[in-house]
Each structure stands twice: as structure tokens, then as C-alpha cells.
PDB file of C-alpha atoms in Angstrom:
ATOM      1  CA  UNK A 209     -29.169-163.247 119.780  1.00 87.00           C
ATOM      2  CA  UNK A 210     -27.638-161.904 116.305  1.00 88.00           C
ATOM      3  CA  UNK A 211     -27.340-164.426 113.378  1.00 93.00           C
ATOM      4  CA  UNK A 212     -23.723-165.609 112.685  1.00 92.00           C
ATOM      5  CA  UNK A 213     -23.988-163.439 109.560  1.00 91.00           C
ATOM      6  CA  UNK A 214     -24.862-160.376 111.798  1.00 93.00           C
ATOM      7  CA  UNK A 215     -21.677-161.670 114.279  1.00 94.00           C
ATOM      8  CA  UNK A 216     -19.343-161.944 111.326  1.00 91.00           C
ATOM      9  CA  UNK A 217     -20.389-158.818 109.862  1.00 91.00           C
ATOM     10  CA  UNK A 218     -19.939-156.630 112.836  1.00 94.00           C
ATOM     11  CA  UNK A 219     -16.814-157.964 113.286  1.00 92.00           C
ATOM     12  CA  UNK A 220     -14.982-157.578 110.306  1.00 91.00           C
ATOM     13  CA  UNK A 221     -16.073-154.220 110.082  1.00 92.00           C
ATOM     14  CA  UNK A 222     -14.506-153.444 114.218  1.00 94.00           C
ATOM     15  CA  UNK A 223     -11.602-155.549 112.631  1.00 91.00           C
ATOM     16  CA  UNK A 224     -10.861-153.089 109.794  1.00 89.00           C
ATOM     17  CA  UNK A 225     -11.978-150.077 111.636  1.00 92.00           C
ATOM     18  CA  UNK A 226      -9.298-150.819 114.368  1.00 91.00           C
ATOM     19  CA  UNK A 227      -6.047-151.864 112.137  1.00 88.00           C
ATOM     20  CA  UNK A 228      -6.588-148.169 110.199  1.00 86.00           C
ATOM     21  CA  UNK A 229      -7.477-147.028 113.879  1.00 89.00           C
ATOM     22  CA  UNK A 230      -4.203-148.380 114.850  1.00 88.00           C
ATOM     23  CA  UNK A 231      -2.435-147.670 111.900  1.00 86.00           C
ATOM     24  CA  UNK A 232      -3.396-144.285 112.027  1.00 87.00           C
ATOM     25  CA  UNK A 233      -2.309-143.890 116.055  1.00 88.00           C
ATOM     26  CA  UNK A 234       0.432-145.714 114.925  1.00 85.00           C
ATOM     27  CA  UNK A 235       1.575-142.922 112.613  1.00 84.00           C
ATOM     28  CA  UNK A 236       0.660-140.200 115.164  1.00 84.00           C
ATOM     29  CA  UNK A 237       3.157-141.778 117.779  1.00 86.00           C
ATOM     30  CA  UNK A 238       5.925-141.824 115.835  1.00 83.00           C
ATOM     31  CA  UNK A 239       8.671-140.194 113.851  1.00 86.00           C
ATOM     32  CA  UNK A 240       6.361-139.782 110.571  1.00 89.00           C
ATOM     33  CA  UNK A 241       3.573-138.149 112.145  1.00 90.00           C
ATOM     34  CA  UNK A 242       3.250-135.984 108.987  1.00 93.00           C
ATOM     35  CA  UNK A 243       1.913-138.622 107.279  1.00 93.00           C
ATOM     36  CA  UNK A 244      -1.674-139.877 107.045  1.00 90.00           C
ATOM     37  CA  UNK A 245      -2.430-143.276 106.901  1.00 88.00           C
ATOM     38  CA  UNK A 246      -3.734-142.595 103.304  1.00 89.00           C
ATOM     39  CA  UNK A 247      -0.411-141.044 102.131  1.00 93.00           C
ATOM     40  CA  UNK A 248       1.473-143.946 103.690  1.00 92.00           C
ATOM     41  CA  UNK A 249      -0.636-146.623 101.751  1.00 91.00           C
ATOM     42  CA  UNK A 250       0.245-144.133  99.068  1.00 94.00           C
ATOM     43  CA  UNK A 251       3.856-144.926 100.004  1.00 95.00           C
ATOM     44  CA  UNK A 252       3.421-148.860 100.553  1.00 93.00           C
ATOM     45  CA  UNK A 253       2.080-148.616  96.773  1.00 93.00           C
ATOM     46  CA  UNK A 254       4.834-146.866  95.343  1.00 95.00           C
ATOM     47  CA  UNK A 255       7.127-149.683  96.802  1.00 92.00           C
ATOM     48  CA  UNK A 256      10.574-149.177  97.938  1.00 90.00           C
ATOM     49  CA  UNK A 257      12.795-150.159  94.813  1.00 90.00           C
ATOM     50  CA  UNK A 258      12.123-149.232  91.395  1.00 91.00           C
ATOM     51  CA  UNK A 259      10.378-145.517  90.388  1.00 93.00           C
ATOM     52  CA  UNK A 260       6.367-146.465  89.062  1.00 94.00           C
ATOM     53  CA  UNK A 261       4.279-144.725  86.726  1.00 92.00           C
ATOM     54  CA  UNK A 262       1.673-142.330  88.019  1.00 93.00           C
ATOM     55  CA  UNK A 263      -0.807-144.322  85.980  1.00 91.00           C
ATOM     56  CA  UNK A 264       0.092-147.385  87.404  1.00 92.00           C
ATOM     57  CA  UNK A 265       0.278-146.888  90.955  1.00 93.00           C
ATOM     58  CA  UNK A 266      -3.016-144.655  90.344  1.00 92.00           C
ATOM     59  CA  UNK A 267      -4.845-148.471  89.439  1.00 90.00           C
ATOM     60  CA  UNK A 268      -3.113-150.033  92.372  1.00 89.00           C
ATOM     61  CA  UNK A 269      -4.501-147.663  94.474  1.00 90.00           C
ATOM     62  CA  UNK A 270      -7.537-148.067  92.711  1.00 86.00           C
ATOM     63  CA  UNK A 271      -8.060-144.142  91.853  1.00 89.00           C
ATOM     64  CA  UNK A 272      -7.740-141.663  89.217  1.00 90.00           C
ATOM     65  CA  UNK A 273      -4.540-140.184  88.363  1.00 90.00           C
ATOM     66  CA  UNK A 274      -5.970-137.233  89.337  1.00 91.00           C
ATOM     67  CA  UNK A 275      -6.354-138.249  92.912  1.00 92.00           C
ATOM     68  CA  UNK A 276      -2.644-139.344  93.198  1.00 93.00           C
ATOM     69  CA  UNK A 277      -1.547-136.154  91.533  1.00 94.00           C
ATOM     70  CA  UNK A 278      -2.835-134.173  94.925  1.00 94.00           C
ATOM     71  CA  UNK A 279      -1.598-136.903  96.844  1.00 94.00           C
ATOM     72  CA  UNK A 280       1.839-137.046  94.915  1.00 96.00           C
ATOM     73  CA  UNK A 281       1.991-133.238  95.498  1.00 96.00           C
ATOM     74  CA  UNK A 282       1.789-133.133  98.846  1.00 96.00           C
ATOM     75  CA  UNK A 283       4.274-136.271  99.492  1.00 97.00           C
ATOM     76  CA  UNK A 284       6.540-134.217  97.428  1.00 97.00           C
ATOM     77  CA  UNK A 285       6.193-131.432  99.785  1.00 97.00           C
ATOM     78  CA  UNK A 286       7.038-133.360 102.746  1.00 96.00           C
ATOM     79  CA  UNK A 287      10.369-134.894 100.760  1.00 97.00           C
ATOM     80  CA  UNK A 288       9.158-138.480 100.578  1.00 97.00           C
ATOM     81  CA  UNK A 289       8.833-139.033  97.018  1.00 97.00           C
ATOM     82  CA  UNK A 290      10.442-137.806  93.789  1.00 96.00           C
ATOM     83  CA  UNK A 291       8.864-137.179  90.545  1.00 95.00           C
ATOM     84  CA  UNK A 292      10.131-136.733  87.194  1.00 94.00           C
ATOM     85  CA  UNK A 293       8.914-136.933  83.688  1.00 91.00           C
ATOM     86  CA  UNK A 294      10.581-139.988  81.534  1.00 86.00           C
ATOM     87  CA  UNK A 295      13.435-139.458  79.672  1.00 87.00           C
ATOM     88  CA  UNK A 296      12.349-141.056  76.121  1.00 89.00           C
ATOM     89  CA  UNK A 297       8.733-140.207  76.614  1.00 88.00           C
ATOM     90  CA  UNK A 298       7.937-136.986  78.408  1.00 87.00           C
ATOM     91  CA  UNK A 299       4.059-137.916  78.652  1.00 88.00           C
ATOM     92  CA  UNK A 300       5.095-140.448  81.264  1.00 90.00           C
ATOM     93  CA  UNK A 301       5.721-139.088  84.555  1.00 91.00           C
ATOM     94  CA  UNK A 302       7.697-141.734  86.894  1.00 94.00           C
ATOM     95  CA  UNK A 303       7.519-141.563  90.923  1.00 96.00           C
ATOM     96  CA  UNK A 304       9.576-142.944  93.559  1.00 96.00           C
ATOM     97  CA  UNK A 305      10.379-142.895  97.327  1.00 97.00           C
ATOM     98  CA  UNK A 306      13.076-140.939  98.186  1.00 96.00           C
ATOM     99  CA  UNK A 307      15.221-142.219 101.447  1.00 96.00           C
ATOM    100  CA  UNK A 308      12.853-140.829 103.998  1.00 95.00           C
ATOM    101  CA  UNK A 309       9.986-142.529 101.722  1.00 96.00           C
ATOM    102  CA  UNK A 310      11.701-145.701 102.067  1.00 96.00           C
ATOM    103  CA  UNK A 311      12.166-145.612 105.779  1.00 94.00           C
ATOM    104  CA  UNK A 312       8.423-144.893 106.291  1.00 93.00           C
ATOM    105  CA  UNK A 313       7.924-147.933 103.928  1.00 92.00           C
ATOM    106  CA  UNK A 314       9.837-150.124 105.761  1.00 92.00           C
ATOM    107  CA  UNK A 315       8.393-148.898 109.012  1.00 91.00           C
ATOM    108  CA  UNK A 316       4.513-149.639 108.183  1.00 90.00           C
ATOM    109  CA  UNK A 317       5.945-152.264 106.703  1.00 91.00           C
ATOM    110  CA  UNK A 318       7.129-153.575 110.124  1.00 91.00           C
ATOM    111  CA  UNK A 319       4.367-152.201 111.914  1.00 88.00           C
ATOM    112  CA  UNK A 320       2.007-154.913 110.123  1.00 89.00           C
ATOM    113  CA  UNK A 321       4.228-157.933 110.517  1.00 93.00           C
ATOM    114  CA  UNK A 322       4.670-157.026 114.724  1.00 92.00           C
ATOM    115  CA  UNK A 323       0.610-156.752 114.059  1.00 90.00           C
ATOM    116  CA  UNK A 324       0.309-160.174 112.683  1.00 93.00           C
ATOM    117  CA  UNK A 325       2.679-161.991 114.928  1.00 95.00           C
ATOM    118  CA  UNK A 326       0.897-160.768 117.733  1.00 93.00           C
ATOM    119  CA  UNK A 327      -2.234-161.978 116.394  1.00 92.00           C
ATOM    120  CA  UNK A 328      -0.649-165.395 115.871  1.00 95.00           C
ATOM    121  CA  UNK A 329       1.199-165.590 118.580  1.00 95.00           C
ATOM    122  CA  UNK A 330      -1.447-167.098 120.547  1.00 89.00           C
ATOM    123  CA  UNK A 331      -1.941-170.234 118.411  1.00 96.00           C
ATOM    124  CA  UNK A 332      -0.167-173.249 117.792  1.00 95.00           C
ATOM    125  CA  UNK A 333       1.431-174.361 114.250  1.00 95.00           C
ATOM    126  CA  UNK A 334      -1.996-176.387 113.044  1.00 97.00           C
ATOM    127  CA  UNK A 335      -4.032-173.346 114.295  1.00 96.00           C
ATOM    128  CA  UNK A 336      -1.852-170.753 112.956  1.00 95.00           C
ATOM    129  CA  UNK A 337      -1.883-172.701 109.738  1.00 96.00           C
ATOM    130  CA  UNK A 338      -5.915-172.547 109.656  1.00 96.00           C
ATOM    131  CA  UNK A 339      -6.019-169.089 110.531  1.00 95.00           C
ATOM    132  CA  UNK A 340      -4.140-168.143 107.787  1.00 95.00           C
ATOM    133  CA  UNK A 341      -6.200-170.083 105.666  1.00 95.00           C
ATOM    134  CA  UNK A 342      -8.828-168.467 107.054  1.00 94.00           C
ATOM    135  CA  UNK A 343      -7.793-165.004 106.361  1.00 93.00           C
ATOM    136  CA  UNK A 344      -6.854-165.943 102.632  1.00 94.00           C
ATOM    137  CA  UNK A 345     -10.206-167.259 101.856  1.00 94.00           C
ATOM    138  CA  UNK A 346     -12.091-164.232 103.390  1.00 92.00           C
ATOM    139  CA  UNK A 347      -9.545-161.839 101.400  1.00 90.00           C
ATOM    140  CA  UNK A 348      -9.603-164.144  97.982  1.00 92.00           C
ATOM    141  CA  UNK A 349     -14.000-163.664  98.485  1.00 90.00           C
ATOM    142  CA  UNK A 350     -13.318-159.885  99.248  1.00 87.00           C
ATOM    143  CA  UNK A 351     -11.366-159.428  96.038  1.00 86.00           C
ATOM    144  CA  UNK A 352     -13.808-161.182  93.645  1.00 85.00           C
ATOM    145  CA  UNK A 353     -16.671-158.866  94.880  1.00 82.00           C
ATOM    146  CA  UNK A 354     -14.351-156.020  94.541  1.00 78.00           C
ATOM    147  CA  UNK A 355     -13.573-157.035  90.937  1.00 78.00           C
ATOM    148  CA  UNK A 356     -17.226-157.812  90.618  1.00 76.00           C
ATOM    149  CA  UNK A 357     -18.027-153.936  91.609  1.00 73.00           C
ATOM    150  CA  UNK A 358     -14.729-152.636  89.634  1.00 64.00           C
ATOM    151  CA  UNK A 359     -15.871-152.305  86.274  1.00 59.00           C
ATOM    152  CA  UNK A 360     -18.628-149.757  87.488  1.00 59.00           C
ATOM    153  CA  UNK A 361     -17.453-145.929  87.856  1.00 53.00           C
ATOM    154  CA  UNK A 362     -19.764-145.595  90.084  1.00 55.00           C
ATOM    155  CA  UNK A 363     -17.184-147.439  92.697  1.00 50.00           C
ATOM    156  CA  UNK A 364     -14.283-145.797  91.219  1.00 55.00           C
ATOM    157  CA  UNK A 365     -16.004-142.320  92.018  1.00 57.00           C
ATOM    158  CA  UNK A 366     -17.012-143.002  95.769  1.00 55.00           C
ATOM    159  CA  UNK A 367     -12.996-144.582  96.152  1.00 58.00           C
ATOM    160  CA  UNK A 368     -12.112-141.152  94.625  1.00 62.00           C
ATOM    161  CA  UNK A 369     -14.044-139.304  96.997  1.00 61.00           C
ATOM    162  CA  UNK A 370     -13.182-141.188  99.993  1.00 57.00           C
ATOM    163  CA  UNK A 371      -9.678-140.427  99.119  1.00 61.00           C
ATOM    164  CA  UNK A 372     -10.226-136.724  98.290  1.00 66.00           C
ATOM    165  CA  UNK A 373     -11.869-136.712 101.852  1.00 63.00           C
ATOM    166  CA  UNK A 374      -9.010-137.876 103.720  1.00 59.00           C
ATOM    167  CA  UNK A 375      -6.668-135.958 102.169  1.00 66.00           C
ATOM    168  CA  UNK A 376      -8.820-132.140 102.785  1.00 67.00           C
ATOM    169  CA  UNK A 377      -8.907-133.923 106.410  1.00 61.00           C
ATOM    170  CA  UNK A 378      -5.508-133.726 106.473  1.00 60.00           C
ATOM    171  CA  UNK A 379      -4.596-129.915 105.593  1.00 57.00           C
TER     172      UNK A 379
END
């Protein structure tokens, strides 16, 4: 009989492998099959309203400006995000979704709320409540080893690479 450790383990890793699973199907089904699931977190950190620096949505993301540049370059392509260099400091180079962007936004977007009611919809209001809970501590725990890791390249680079690998998936 595996440990609760081994139990827990095995099934947040099925967890995570099925919502990108999903996600990705998701995507495949429907209008923006273009996109890759990496692209449209790419999107999702862009955000809807105001244009971002490539710089900051690059640390979002959590990889080099480098890596967004392909990205950037081939969401360009595909005519869901702008870029142009700032006006007062032409070093600065400012992205943002254009209206088809924004649509595939606000689709994931919907895609992961129908995800989560579903998931509560099986609970009452006490149970939902601890779920939540639940979910919050697990993803607070997950950031602080993740912030614990972040200051070593050595992270950065495989996060890099995993991204680099999607996207040569992709073409």
C-alpha cells in the first residue's frame, strides 16, 4: 500500500498533467487551434488591458526575454499580439493583445472557471470553502519552494528549455 506521501504525490502530478492535458485538447477543439497551450499562457500573461513590457512579462513567465522574443514572434505571426518600441524610450519594447488576443484570453479564461465550478460543484458551501483552502495552502507551499529554487539559473535554464521545447514542438 503506497504512503500518503507517495498517494499525494502521484496525484498532483495526474492533476497537473490532465488540466494542461485538457487545456491543450481544449485548444485543439476549438476556434484557436493555432495556439499552443504555451503561447496561450503566453497570452493569459500579457493580460487583456494595458500593453506590458517584454521584460516584464518575460519574469512573469518566469523566462528570458529571449524566450518570449520567439514566442512574441510567432504570436505576432498569427495576429494575436502587437509589438512596438516605446515612444520616449526606444530600448523598451511594449506588447499587447490585439482583439483576437483578447478573445483567446477571455476564452481560457472561461475555460478555467467552467473547470473549477465543475470541480466544486459537487460540494456543499462548508466543503467548497475547505477545498479552496485547501488548494491555497498547497499553491502558497508550491510558491515558496519555487522562490526557494528561483534565485538559481540553473532553474531559470531548464524553464527556458522546457519552453524552447514546446515551442520547436509546435512548428
Amino acid at each position: 500500500m503506497p504512503s500518503e506521501e507517495e498517494q499525494m504525490s502521484k496525484a498532483l502530478v495526474r492533476i497537473f498533467e490532465n488540466v494542461v492535458l485538457t487545456e491543450e485538447k481544449s485548444l485543439q477543439a476549438g476556434y484557436f487551434k493555432d495556439l499552443s497551450i504555451a503561447e496561450m499562457h503566453t497570452l493569459t500573461a500579457i493580460g487583456p488591458y494595458e500593453a506590458r513590457t517584454m521584460t516584464n512579462t518575460a519574469e512573469d513567465l518566469g523566462i528570458t526575454t529571449g524566450t518570449l522574443t520567439v514566442a512574441i514572434d510567432r504570436l505576432v505571426k498569427k495576429g494575436y499580439v502587437h509589438r512596438e518600441r516605446d515612444k520616449r524610450d526606444k530600448r523598451i519594447v511594449r506588447i499587447s493583445l490585439t482583439h483576437t488576443g483578447k478573445l483567446a484570453c477571455r476564452m481560457h479564461s472561461k475555460f478555467q472557471r467552467v473547470l473549477a465550478k465543475h470541480i466544486l460543484a459537487g460540494y456543499d458551501e462548508k466543503d467548497r470553502k475547505h477545498l479552496i483552502n485547501l488548494v491555497d495552502e498547497i499553491d502558497k507551499y508550491v510558491e515558496q519552494q519555487l522562490k526557494r529554487y528561483d534565485s538559481s539559473e540553473n532553474i531559470r535554464a531548464t524553464a527556458s528549455q522546457v519552453a524552447q521545447d514546446a515551442i520547436k514542438e509546435k512548428n
